[in-house]
Amino acid sequence: MAEIEWPWQYSFPPFFTLQPHADTRAKQIAAWKSLVLEYYRITKQAVVDVREIHTNPLFNNASINRKLPSEAVLVILEELGKSGNASPLDKTKQRWLVYWHTLEEW
Amino acid sequence: MPGPVDNSLYNYVKLSFKEGLNPNFIIQLSDTIMRRTWEFTPEAELIVSNVNDNQKNTKLLPHIKTRTGIIGIERSLQEKQKETDENISLAFQDLTKLMDMAKDMVAISKTISVKIRARQGDITEDETVRFKAYLMSLGIDDPVTRDAYKSSNEYFKQLAKQLACILEEPIKEVGGMMTLTDVYCRVNRARGLELLSPEDLLHASRQLAPLGLPIVLRSFDSGVMVLQICSHNDNAVVDLKEKKFMTAEDLAQSEGISMLLARERLLVTEKYGKACRDDSIEALRFYPNLFLEEISSE
């Protein structure tokens, strides 16, 4: 597995709590989106299973003891879906396909 | 000798009749003399007075008994109970009368409010002021129909002025902000008598801002209401930058304010985009909002 250069947000605990303030939240989600894409591109993975996210170091930072809650993960995946970087594999939205590049870019 | 007398020197009675004599009278008289009724009557009276004496005695006896023994104590307790019972029933009789009176007052005041509505005046007329004062003294709160005619009662205005006067210093001492419940405690503890009701305090506090007084009422999103100094603004951000992160308890301790206020201040800071939260099992922590700051500094 390739080494990932974590952004500063990754070790910033508030990053793992969905922010109620609108502007802050927008910035937070944007940071998450780029981090998710980066992570999947480097680790060469494509499938996200919401039920298994907490085994994934991306959403679970053991060094600061913070996990991103499942609801927040879903929010981020929905956002990725809107920009064409992800799509759900099943109707319950438990499994997602992450595109390193959008389909148009390919 | 006219009129009846108790004692007489004479041992005879003389009867004279001015307008003829009823023949029945002599028969009745001789009959009475024969039966010696006058000797009998005092005897009967004696018996009656004896009975009275007996009753007095029986009344006296328990009176003596009350001083001694359990029975005495019980008896005096019973008497007291009876007395209070009577007092209570008397009080309730009075109360119902009083309530009847109040009912009339309520009915009248309602008709007056209908009349005021018909007039449609939004200026603070003297009449409506007086009417509001009457309503206050009756304890009928009717703000729904009253608010359009008169912003609030004179009493509240005066009270608001008084509040501003007595609270300015204490509020400054606690950092420029005090919850309404704290204010309530303080004011009423200082007063001792003629206490404020929570409604009175709230209404008076609402008048603070329109009167241009140095303290104002402010309610947070959570519904917590505080009185704060006009010049006060939320300075929790500064505290955040000094430390890495902060919980409501930390801020409460370092600032010497209540938990409730510390929490509200942090939430306000977050609302202005100056802080962001870290919600975990450990605590709800507030960090400086690096999301917005990093990007703006880039």
mmCIF file of C-alpha atoms in Angstrom:
data_model
loop_
_atom_site.group_PDB
_atom_site.id
_atom_site.type_symbol
_atom_site.label_atom_id
_atom_site.label_comp_id
_atom_site.label_asym_id
_atom_site.label_seq_id
_atom_site.Cartn_x
_atom_site.Cartn_y
_atom_site.Cartn_z
ATOM 1 C CA MET A 1 0.000 0.000 0.000
ATOM 2 C CA ALA A 2 1.443 3.307 -1.011
ATOM 3 C CA GLU A 3 2.229 5.884 1.621
ATOM 4 C CA ILE A 4 -0.278 8.656 1.849
ATOM 5 C CA GLU A 5 0.516 12.216 2.620
ATOM 6 C CA TRP A 6 -2.251 13.175 5.009
ATOM 7 C CA PRO A 7 -3.513 16.748 4.869
ATOM 8 C CA TRP A 8 -3.372 18.837 8.039
ATOM 9 C CA GLN A 9 -7.111 18.368 8.534
ATOM 10 C CA TYR A 10 -6.607 14.660 9.077
ATOM 11 C CA SER A 11 -5.010 15.316 12.479
ATOM 12 C CA PHE A 12 -7.454 18.096 13.353
ATOM 13 C CA PRO A 13 -10.163 16.533 15.554
ATOM 14 C CA PRO A 14 -13.051 18.780 14.389
ATOM 15 C CA PHE A 15 -12.520 17.292 10.939
ATOM 16 C CA PHE A 16 -14.242 14.156 12.237
ATOM 17 C CA THR A 17 -17.373 15.946 13.422
ATOM 18 C CA LEU A 18 -19.818 17.220 10.854
ATOM 19 C CA GLN A 19 -19.832 20.982 11.441
ATOM 20 C CA PRO A 20 -23.177 22.717 11.942
ATOM 21 C CA HIS A 21 -21.949 26.069 10.641
ATOM 22 C CA ALA A 22 -22.763 26.303 6.927
ATOM 23 C CA ASP A 23 -19.513 27.827 5.612
ATOM 24 C CA THR A 24 -17.341 25.664 7.811
ATOM 25 C CA ARG A 25 -19.250 22.612 6.740
ATOM 26 C CA ALA A 26 -18.776 23.405 3.059
ATOM 27 C CA LYS A 27 -15.021 23.718 3.557
ATOM 28 C CA GLN A 28 -14.944 20.545 5.621
ATOM 29 C CA ILE A 29 -16.793 18.506 3.012
ATOM 30 C CA ALA A 30 -14.647 19.878 0.197
ATOM 31 C CA ALA A 31 -11.546 18.804 2.118
ATOM 32 C CA TRP A 32 -13.036 15.375 2.726
ATOM 33 C CA LYS A 33 -13.918 14.933 -0.935
ATOM 34 C CA SER A 34 -10.398 15.638 -2.122
ATOM 35 C CA LEU A 35 -8.959 13.441 0.614
ATOM 36 C CA VAL A 36 -11.225 10.503 -0.286
ATOM 37 C CA LEU A 37 -10.346 10.750 -3.974
ATOM 38 C CA GLU A 38 -6.649 11.055 -3.192
ATOM 39 C CA TYR A 39 -6.747 8.099 -0.826
ATOM 40 C CA TYR A 40 -8.558 5.781 -3.237
ATOM 41 C CA ARG A 41 -6.303 6.770 -6.099
ATOM 42 C CA ILE A 42 -3.119 6.013 -4.120
ATOM 43 C CA THR A 43 -4.389 2.783 -2.557
ATOM 44 C CA LYS A 44 -5.910 1.754 -5.899
ATOM 45 C CA GLN A 45 -9.252 0.858 -4.403
ATOM 46 C CA ALA A 46 -12.644 1.622 -5.846
ATOM 47 C CA VAL A 47 -15.359 0.234 -3.588
ATOM 48 C CA VAL A 48 -16.491 1.823 -0.349
ATOM 49 C CA ASP A 49 -18.724 -0.159 1.953
ATOM 50 C CA VAL A 50 -20.353 2.090 4.529
ATOM 51 C CA ARG A 51 -20.613 -0.843 6.931
ATOM 52 C CA GLU A 52 -16.880 -1.415 6.886
ATOM 53 C CA ILE A 53 -15.581 2.128 6.940
ATOM 54 C CA HIS A 54 -14.300 1.975 10.479
ATOM 55 C CA THR A 55 -11.667 -0.591 9.544
ATOM 56 C CA ASN A 56 -10.441 1.931 7.012
ATOM 57 C CA PRO A 57 -7.703 4.305 8.243
ATOM 58 C CA LEU A 58 -9.184 7.010 6.038
ATOM 59 C CA PHE A 59 -12.264 7.385 8.204
ATOM 60 C CA ASN A 60 -10.697 6.217 11.425
ATOM 61 C CA ASN A 61 -7.714 8.137 12.698
ATOM 62 C CA ALA A 62 -6.395 5.968 15.515
ATOM 63 C CA SER A 63 -3.606 8.405 16.411
ATOM 64 C CA ILE A 64 -6.064 11.082 17.575
ATOM 65 C CA ASN A 65 -8.785 8.547 18.435
ATOM 66 C CA ARG A 66 -11.415 9.971 16.137
ATOM 67 C CA LYS A 67 -13.805 8.255 13.749
ATOM 68 C CA LEU A 68 -16.004 9.850 11.164
ATOM 69 C CA PRO A 69 -19.581 8.719 11.926
ATOM 70 C CA SER A 70 -21.385 6.711 9.227
ATOM 71 C CA GLU A 71 -23.906 9.485 8.586
ATOM 72 C CA ALA A 72 -21.095 11.882 7.808
ATOM 73 C CA VAL A 73 -19.501 9.349 5.462
ATOM 74 C CA LEU A 74 -22.802 9.072 3.625
ATOM 75 C CA VAL A 75 -23.006 12.852 3.325
ATOM 76 C CA ILE A 76 -19.551 12.944 1.789
ATOM 77 C CA LEU A 77 -20.350 10.107 -0.616
ATOM 78 C CA GLU A 78 -23.540 11.860 -1.671
ATOM 79 C CA GLU A 79 -21.511 14.986 -2.359
ATOM 80 C CA LEU A 80 -19.039 12.940 -4.383
ATOM 81 C CA GLY A 81 -21.960 11.466 -6.289
ATOM 82 C CA LYS A 82 -23.224 14.929 -7.142
ATOM 83 C CA SER A 83 -19.902 15.902 -8.692
ATOM 84 C CA GLY A 84 -19.761 12.607 -10.624
ATOM 85 C CA ASN A 85 -16.946 11.057 -8.593
ATOM 86 C CA ALA A 86 -18.993 8.271 -7.037
ATOM 87 C CA SER A 87 -22.124 6.241 -7.548
ATOM 88 C CA PRO A 88 -24.044 3.871 -5.297
ATOM 89 C CA LEU A 89 -23.885 0.173 -6.163
ATOM 90 C CA ASP A 90 -27.086 -0.831 -4.370
ATOM 91 C CA LYS A 91 -30.354 0.842 -3.508
ATOM 92 C CA THR A 92 -29.696 0.978 0.234
ATOM 93 C CA LYS A 93 -26.549 3.021 -0.534
ATOM 94 C CA GLN A 94 -24.350 0.761 1.528
ATOM 95 C CA ARG A 95 -21.758 0.193 -1.206
ATOM 96 C CA TRP A 96 -20.306 2.922 -3.343
ATOM 97 C CA LEU A 97 -18.045 3.006 -6.333
ATOM 98 C CA VAL A 98 -15.464 5.756 -6.237
ATOM 99 C CA TYR A 99 -14.122 7.132 -9.496
ATOM 100 C CA TRP A 100 -10.635 8.576 -9.293
ATOM 101 C CA HIS A 101 -11.620 10.651 -12.255
ATOM 102 C CA THR A 102 -15.140 11.448 -13.318
ATOM 103 C CA LEU A 103 -16.541 9.461 -16.204
ATOM 104 C CA GLU A 104 -16.369 12.494 -18.444
ATOM 105 C CA GLU A 105 -12.666 12.925 -17.740
ATOM 106 C CA TRP A 106 -11.987 9.343 -18.819
ATOM 107 C CA MET B 1 -97.021 52.372 95.339
ATOM 108 C CA PRO B 2 -96.977 51.966 91.589
ATOM 109 C CA GLY B 3 -94.933 49.353 89.885
ATOM 110 C CA PRO B 4 -93.591 46.034 91.142
ATOM 111 C CA VAL B 5 -91.222 45.925 94.129
ATOM 112 C CA ASP B 6 -89.068 43.176 95.555
ATOM 113 C CA ASN B 7 -89.812 43.776 99.212
ATOM 114 C CA SER B 8 -92.710 45.420 100.915
ATOM 115 C CA LEU B 9 -93.380 46.641 104.447
ATOM 116 C CA TYR B 10 -96.911 45.488 104.193
ATOM 117 C CA ASN B 11 -98.163 41.999 104.578
ATOM 118 C CA TYR B 12 -101.279 42.559 102.429
ATOM 119 C CA VAL B 13 -102.083 43.352 98.824
ATOM 120 C CA LYS B 14 -104.741 45.814 97.865
ATOM 121 C CA LEU B 15 -106.340 45.484 94.491
ATOM 122 C CA SER B 16 -108.452 48.240 92.948
ATOM 123 C CA PHE B 17 -110.364 48.134 89.692
ATOM 124 C CA LYS B 18 -111.164 51.322 87.898
ATOM 125 C CA GLU B 19 -113.330 50.040 85.084
ATOM 126 C CA GLY B 20 -115.430 47.341 86.566
ATOM 127 C CA LEU B 21 -114.436 43.881 87.629
ATOM 128 C CA ASN B 22 -114.445 40.766 85.571
ATOM 129 C CA PRO B 23 -116.177 38.125 87.712
ATOM 130 C CA ASN B 24 -113.757 35.528 86.359
ATOM 131 C CA PHE B 25 -110.914 37.348 88.000
ATOM 132 C CA ILE B 26 -112.060 36.635 91.534
ATOM 133 C CA ILE B 27 -112.500 32.976 90.731
ATOM 134 C CA GLN B 28 -109.039 32.807 89.174
ATOM 135 C CA LEU B 29 -107.512 34.683 92.070
ATOM 136 C CA SER B 30 -109.030 32.493 94.749
ATOM 137 C CA ASP B 31 -108.030 29.466 92.738
ATOM 138 C CA THR B 32 -104.445 30.646 92.589
ATOM 139 C CA ILE B 33 -104.408 31.459 96.304
ATOM 140 C CA MET B 34 -105.774 28.031 97.039
ATOM 141 C CA ARG B 35 -103.059 26.392 95.001
ATOM 142 C CA ARG B 36 -100.339 28.647 96.467
ATOM 143 C CA THR B 37 -98.748 29.071 93.059
ATOM 144 C CA TRP B 38 -96.229 31.636 94.278
ATOM 145 C CA GLU B 39 -94.676 29.059 96.545
ATOM 146 C CA PHE B 40 -94.450 26.570 93.696
ATOM 147 C CA THR B 41 -92.921 28.847 91.100
ATOM 148 C CA PRO B 42 -89.812 29.814 93.018
ATOM 149 C CA GLU B 43 -89.258 26.126 93.673
ATOM 150 C CA ALA B 44 -89.345 25.368 89.933
ATOM 151 C CA GLU B 45 -87.006 28.211 89.326
ATOM 152 C CA LEU B 46 -84.699 26.809 91.905
ATOM 153 C CA ILE B 47 -84.618 23.488 90.079
ATOM 154 C CA VAL B 48 -83.849 25.234 86.811
ATOM 155 C CA SER B 49 -81.048 27.226 88.372
ATOM 156 C CA ASN B 50 -79.702 24.001 89.881
ATOM 157 C CA VAL B 51 -79.648 22.434 86.481
ATOM 158 C CA ASN B 52 -77.801 25.467 85.209
ATOM 159 C CA ASP B 53 -75.304 25.117 88.010
ATOM 160 C CA ASN B 54 -74.835 21.475 87.123
ATOM 161 C CA GLN B 55 -74.187 22.381 83.518
ATOM 162 C CA LYS B 56 -71.729 24.986 84.630
ATOM 163 C CA ASN B 57 -70.028 22.411 86.748
ATOM 164 C CA THR B 58 -69.792 19.927 83.895
ATOM 165 C CA LYS B 59 -68.401 22.711 81.771
ATOM 166 C CA LEU B 60 -65.915 23.628 84.437
ATOM 167 C CA LEU B 61 -64.790 20.067 84.934
ATOM 168 C CA PRO B 62 -63.421 19.456 81.435
ATOM 169 C CA HIS B 63 -61.837 22.870 81.672
ATOM 170 C CA ILE B 64 -59.833 21.660 84.599
ATOM 171 C CA LYS B 65 -59.167 18.388 82.809
ATOM 172 C CA THR B 66 -57.521 20.138 79.836
ATOM 173 C CA ARG B 67 -54.601 21.042 82.005
ATOM 174 C CA THR B 68 -53.746 17.506 83.016
ATOM 175 C CA GLY B 69 -53.308 14.147 81.325
ATOM 176 C CA ILE B 70 -53.464 12.854 77.811
ATOM 177 C CA ILE B 71 -57.213 13.271 77.693
ATOM 178 C CA GLY B 72 -56.767 16.921 78.483
ATOM 179 C CA ILE B 73 -54.256 17.367 75.715
ATOM 180 C CA GLU B 74 -56.474 15.501 73.294
ATOM 181 C CA ARG B 75 -59.400 17.600 74.276
ATOM 182 C CA SER B 76 -57.552 20.844 73.767
ATOM 183 C CA LEU B 77 -56.307 19.590 70.409
ATOM 184 C CA GLN B 78 -59.856 18.745 69.431
ATOM 185 C CA GLU B 79 -61.006 22.182 70.438
ATOM 186 C CA LYS B 80 -58.266 23.795 68.411
ATOM 187 C CA GLN B 81 -59.136 21.651 65.428
ATOM 188 C CA LYS B 82 -62.748 22.658 65.675
ATOM 189 C CA GLU B 83 -61.700 26.270 65.805
ATOM 190 C CA THR B 84 -59.487 26.034 62.730
ATOM 191 C CA ASP B 85 -62.238 24.131 60.929
ATOM 192 C CA GLU B 86 -64.571 26.983 61.603
ATOM 193 C CA ASN B 87 -61.967 29.490 60.491
ATOM 194 C CA ILE B 88 -61.317 27.598 57.298
ATOM 195 C CA SER B 89 -64.952 27.273 56.377
ATOM 196 C CA LEU B 90 -65.376 30.963 57.128
ATOM 197 C CA ALA B 91 -62.400 31.797 54.934
ATOM 198 C CA PHE B 92 -63.763 29.758 52.072
ATOM 199 C CA GLN B 93 -67.111 31.440 52.338
ATOM 200 C CA ASP B 94 -65.334 34.758 52.024
ATOM 201 C CA LEU B 95 -63.253 33.473 49.151
ATOM 202 C CA THR B 96 -66.228 32.435 47.083
ATOM 203 C CA LYS B 97 -67.728 35.863 47.625
ATOM 204 C CA LEU B 98 -64.444 37.427 46.559
ATOM 205 C CA MET B 99 -64.266 35.251 43.479
ATOM 206 C CA ASP B 100 -67.764 36.229 42.509
ATOM 207 C CA MET B 101 -66.673 39.841 42.669
ATOM 208 C CA ALA B 102 -63.588 39.109 40.582
ATOM 209 C CA LYS B 103 -65.702 37.326 37.986
ATOM 210 C CA ASP B 104 -67.671 40.482 37.483
ATOM 211 C CA MET B 105 -64.460 42.424 37.098
ATOM 212 C CA VAL B 106 -63.209 39.981 34.467
ATOM 213 C CA ALA B 107 -66.430 40.268 32.512
ATOM 214 C CA ILE B 108 -66.300 44.054 32.611
ATOM 215 C CA SER B 109 -62.647 44.193 31.582
ATOM 216 C CA LYS B 110 -63.379 41.928 28.614
ATOM 217 C CA THR B 111 -66.077 44.240 27.368
ATOM 218 C CA ILE B 112 -63.693 47.162 27.769
ATOM 219 C CA SER B 113 -61.048 45.368 25.739
ATOM 220 C CA VAL B 114 -63.594 44.845 22.967
ATOM 221 C CA LYS B 115 -64.291 48.566 23.023
ATOM 222 C CA ILE B 116 -60.606 49.410 22.811
ATOM 223 C CA ARG B 117 -60.255 47.103 19.857
ATOM 224 C CA ALA B 118 -63.001 49.009 18.120
ATOM 225 C CA ARG B 119 -61.122 52.257 18.609
ATOM 226 C CA GLN B 120 -57.881 51.044 16.966
ATOM 227 C CA GLY B 121 -55.311 53.293 18.611
ATOM 228 C CA ASP B 122 -51.639 52.351 18.526
ATOM 229 C CA ILE B 123 -50.405 55.369 20.507
ATOM 230 C CA THR B 124 -49.811 54.899 24.220
ATOM 231 C CA GLU B 125 -52.958 56.624 25.374
ATOM 232 C CA ASP B 126 -53.467 57.371 28.992
ATOM 233 C CA GLU B 127 -56.693 55.367 29.047
ATOM 234 C CA THR B 128 -55.130 52.165 27.876
ATOM 235 C CA VAL B 129 -52.312 52.641 30.352
ATOM 236 C CA ARG B 130 -54.775 52.849 33.164
ATOM 237 C CA PHE B 131 -56.704 49.885 31.866
ATOM 238 C CA LYS B 132 -53.539 47.823 31.759
ATOM 239 C CA ALA B 133 -52.879 48.747 35.365
ATOM 240 C CA TYR B 134 -56.343 47.504 36.316
ATOM 241 C CA LEU B 135 -55.761 44.229 34.554
ATOM 242 C CA MET B 136 -52.466 43.816 36.358
ATOM 243 C CA SER B 137 -54.040 44.312 39.735
ATOM 244 C CA LEU B 138 -56.674 41.709 38.885
ATOM 245 C CA GLY B 139 -54.166 39.147 37.712
ATOM 246 C CA ILE B 140 -55.807 38.754 34.316
ATOM 247 C CA ASP B 141 -53.166 38.488 31.686
ATOM 248 C CA ASP B 142 -54.566 39.241 28.286
ATOM 249 C CA PRO B 143 -51.584 40.107 26.124
ATOM 250 C CA VAL B 144 -53.014 38.742 22.893
ATOM 251 C CA THR B 145 -55.673 41.364 22.594
ATOM 252 C CA ARG B 146 -53.742 44.010 24.466
ATOM 253 C CA ASP B 147 -50.386 44.124 22.729
ATOM 254 C CA ALA B 148 -51.676 46.045 19.749
ATOM 255 C CA TYR B 149 -52.926 48.922 21.846
ATOM 256 C CA LYS B 150 -50.202 49.439 24.377
ATOM 257 C CA SER B 151 -46.681 48.117 24.239
ATOM 258 C CA SER B 152 -46.681 47.168 27.907
ATOM 259 C CA ASN B 153 -47.580 48.343 31.325
ATOM 260 C CA GLU B 154 -46.176 51.426 33.035
ATOM 261 C CA TYR B 155 -45.271 49.178 35.918
ATOM 262 C CA PHE B 156 -42.955 47.154 33.715
ATOM 263 C CA LYS B 157 -41.272 50.296 32.476
ATOM 264 C CA GLN B 158 -40.550 51.479 35.961
ATOM 265 C CA LEU B 159 -39.406 48.017 36.921
ATOM 266 C CA ALA B 160 -37.094 47.891 33.924
ATOM 267 C CA LYS B 161 -35.489 51.151 35.001
ATOM 268 C CA GLN B 162 -35.016 49.808 38.469
ATOM 269 C CA LEU B 163 -33.517 46.596 37.138
ATOM 270 C CA ALA B 164 -31.045 48.478 35.004
ATOM 271 C CA CYS B 165 -30.097 50.537 38.011
ATOM 272 C CA ILE B 166 -29.458 47.646 40.391
ATOM 273 C CA LEU B 167 -28.070 45.125 37.930
ATOM 274 C CA GLU B 168 -25.524 47.107 35.978
ATOM 275 C CA GLU B 169 -22.720 46.614 38.479
ATOM 276 C CA PRO B 170 -23.368 42.922 39.304
ATOM 277 C CA ILE B 171 -23.532 42.060 35.615
ATOM 278 C CA LYS B 172 -20.247 43.808 34.952
ATOM 279 C CA GLU B 173 -18.725 41.836 37.781
ATOM 280 C CA VAL B 174 -19.689 38.485 36.250
ATOM 281 C CA GLY B 175 -18.336 39.399 32.836
ATOM 282 C CA GLY B 176 -21.124 41.369 31.233
ATOM 283 C CA MET B 177 -23.733 38.663 31.026
ATOM 284 C CA MET B 178 -26.150 37.011 33.425
ATOM 285 C CA THR B 179 -28.846 34.416 32.836
ATOM 286 C CA LEU B 180 -32.374 35.487 33.569
ATOM 287 C CA THR B 181 -32.708 32.848 36.258
ATOM 288 C CA ASP B 182 -29.672 34.259 38.048
ATOM 289 C CA VAL B 183 -31.145 37.724 37.776
ATOM 290 C CA TYR B 184 -34.387 36.435 39.223
ATOM 291 C CA CYS B 185 -32.566 34.920 42.181
ATOM 292 C CA ARG B 186 -30.544 38.044 42.837
ATOM 293 C CA VAL B 187 -33.363 40.537 42.609
ATOM 294 C CA ASN B 188 -35.773 38.561 44.723
ATOM 295 C CA ARG B 189 -33.186 37.719 47.341
ATOM 296 C CA ALA B 190 -32.360 41.377 47.635
ATOM 297 C CA ARG B 191 -35.983 42.339 47.914
ATOM 298 C CA GLY B 192 -37.250 40.057 50.647
ATOM 299 C CA LEU B 193 -40.788 41.377 50.355
ATOM 300 C CA GLU B 194 -42.877 42.408 47.368
ATOM 301 C CA LEU B 195 -41.137 39.805 45.230
ATOM 302 C CA LEU B 196 -41.185 39.720 41.459
ATOM 303 C CA SER B 197 -42.968 36.997 39.560
ATOM 304 C CA PRO B 198 -41.032 35.384 36.687
ATOM 305 C CA GLU B 199 -43.454 36.967 34.221
ATOM 306 C CA ASP B 200 -42.911 40.410 35.722
ATOM 307 C CA LEU B 201 -39.178 40.054 35.367
ATOM 308 C CA LEU B 202 -39.442 38.828 31.791
ATOM 309 C CA HIS B 203 -41.809 41.593 30.754
ATOM 310 C CA ALA B 204 -39.672 44.213 32.434
ATOM 311 C CA SER B 205 -36.577 42.823 30.731
ATOM 312 C CA ARG B 206 -38.290 43.098 27.349
ATOM 313 C CA GLN B 207 -38.691 46.812 28.042
ATOM 314 C CA LEU B 208 -34.969 47.327 28.624
ATOM 315 C CA ALA B 209 -33.990 47.758 24.994
ATOM 316 C CA PRO B 210 -36.858 50.096 23.941
ATOM 317 C CA LEU B 211 -36.050 52.336 26.911
ATOM 318 C CA GLY B 212 -32.411 52.636 25.881
ATOM 319 C CA LEU B 213 -31.094 51.333 29.189
ATOM 320 C CA PRO B 214 -27.500 50.120 29.602
ATOM 321 C CA ILE B 215 -28.499 46.454 29.826
ATOM 322 C CA VAL B 216 -30.521 44.462 27.303
ATOM 323 C CA LEU B 217 -32.348 41.164 27.159
ATOM 324 C CA ARG B 218 -30.962 38.637 24.739
ATOM 325 C CA SER B 219 -32.160 35.139 23.945
ATOM 326 C CA PHE B 220 -29.892 32.524 22.462
ATOM 327 C CA ASP B 221 -30.918 29.999 19.833
ATOM 328 C CA SER B 222 -31.279 27.405 22.562
ATOM 329 C CA GLY B 223 -33.913 29.594 24.263
ATOM 330 C CA VAL B 224 -31.688 30.571 27.174
ATOM 331 C CA MET B 225 -32.320 34.186 28.058
ATOM 332 C CA VAL B 226 -29.689 36.487 29.469
ATOM 333 C CA LEU B 227 -29.317 40.103 30.428
ATOM 334 C CA GLN B 228 -26.150 41.639 29.089
ATOM 335 C CA ILE B 229 -24.397 44.980 29.124
ATOM 336 C CA CYS B 230 -24.951 46.846 25.850
ATOM 337 C CA SER B 231 -21.232 47.293 25.278
ATOM 338 C CA HIS B 232 -20.605 43.584 25.747
ATOM 339 C CA ASN B 233 -19.834 41.462 22.716
ATOM 340 C CA ASP B 234 -18.840 37.855 22.384
ATOM 341 C CA ASN B 235 -15.154 37.565 23.013
ATOM 342 C CA ALA B 236 -14.843 33.825 23.365
ATOM 343 C CA VAL B 237 -12.782 33.676 20.160
ATOM 344 C CA VAL B 238 -9.798 35.264 21.838
ATOM 345 C CA ASP B 239 -9.794 32.579 24.464
ATOM 346 C CA LEU B 240 -9.841 29.909 21.786
ATOM 347 C CA LYS B 241 -6.718 31.190 20.085
ATOM 348 C CA GLU B 242 -4.716 31.126 23.273
ATOM 349 C CA LYS B 243 -5.347 27.448 23.784
ATOM 350 C CA LYS B 244 -5.576 24.644 21.301
ATOM 351 C CA PHE B 245 -9.116 23.740 22.118
ATOM 352 C CA MET B 246 -11.687 24.418 24.762
ATOM 353 C CA THR B 247 -14.751 22.864 26.335
ATOM 354 C CA ALA B 248 -17.558 24.736 27.973
ATOM 355 C CA GLU B 249 -16.180 23.781 31.394
ATOM 356 C CA ASP B 250 -12.743 25.164 30.538
ATOM 357 C CA LEU B 251 -14.188 28.476 29.504
ATOM 358 C CA ALA B 252 -16.467 28.569 32.530
ATOM 359 C CA GLN B 253 -13.492 28.053 34.820
ATOM 360 C CA SER B 254 -11.112 30.449 33.153
ATOM 361 C CA GLU B 255 -13.694 33.206 32.808
ATOM 362 C CA GLY B 256 -15.456 32.593 36.076
ATOM 363 C CA ILE B 257 -18.858 32.341 34.426
ATOM 364 C CA SER B 258 -21.573 29.704 34.566
ATOM 365 C CA MET B 259 -21.419 26.577 32.413
ATOM 366 C CA LEU B 260 -24.599 27.563 30.693
ATOM 367 C CA LEU B 261 -23.211 30.906 29.599
ATOM 368 C CA ALA B 262 -19.856 29.457 28.582
ATOM 369 C CA ARG B 263 -21.628 26.982 26.354
ATOM 370 C CA GLU B 264 -23.784 29.668 24.805
ATOM 371 C CA ARG B 265 -20.773 31.852 24.161
ATOM 372 C CA LEU B 266 -18.912 29.046 22.423
ATOM 373 C CA LEU B 267 -21.965 28.262 20.325
ATOM 374 C CA VAL B 268 -22.219 31.906 19.312
ATOM 375 C CA THR B 269 -18.552 31.885 18.406
ATOM 376 C CA GLU B 270 -19.215 28.855 16.259
ATOM 377 C CA LYS B 271 -22.182 30.594 14.676
ATOM 378 C CA TYR B 272 -19.922 33.459 13.611
ATOM 379 C CA GLY B 273 -17.584 30.937 12.013
ATOM 380 C CA LYS B 274 -14.802 31.579 14.502
ATOM 381 C CA ALA B 275 -14.862 28.119 16.033
ATOM 382 C CA CYS B 276 -15.563 24.590 14.986
ATOM 383 C CA ARG B 277 -16.570 21.639 17.097
ATOM 384 C CA ASP B 278 -15.124 18.277 17.904
ATOM 385 C CA ASP B 279 -17.912 16.083 19.192
ATOM 386 C CA SER B 280 -16.644 12.870 20.754
ATOM 387 C CA ILE B 281 -17.291 10.666 23.753
ATOM 388 C CA GLU B 282 -14.743 12.674 25.713
ATOM 389 C CA ALA B 283 -16.483 16.017 25.434
ATOM 390 C CA LEU B 284 -17.817 18.617 23.061
ATOM 391 C CA ARG B 285 -14.669 20.585 22.322
ATOM 392 C CA PHE B 286 -14.314 23.802 20.423
ATOM 393 C CA TYR B 287 -11.315 24.525 18.242
ATOM 394 C CA PRO B 288 -10.359 27.664 16.375
ATOM 395 C CA ASN B 289 -11.969 27.382 12.972
ATOM 396 C CA LEU B 290 -8.949 26.338 10.917
ATOM 397 C CA PHE B 291 -11.147 25.301 8.006
ATOM 398 C CA LEU B 292 -11.897 28.899 7.213
ATOM 399 C CA GLU B 293 -8.648 30.417 8.456
ATOM 400 C CA GLU B 294 -6.160 28.160 6.621
ATOM 401 C CA ILE B 295 -7.823 28.798 3.333
ATOM 402 C CA SER B 296 -8.002 32.530 3.786
ATOM 403 C CA SER B 297 -4.324 32.636 4.774
ATOM 404 C CA GLU B 298 -3.265 30.608 1.776
#
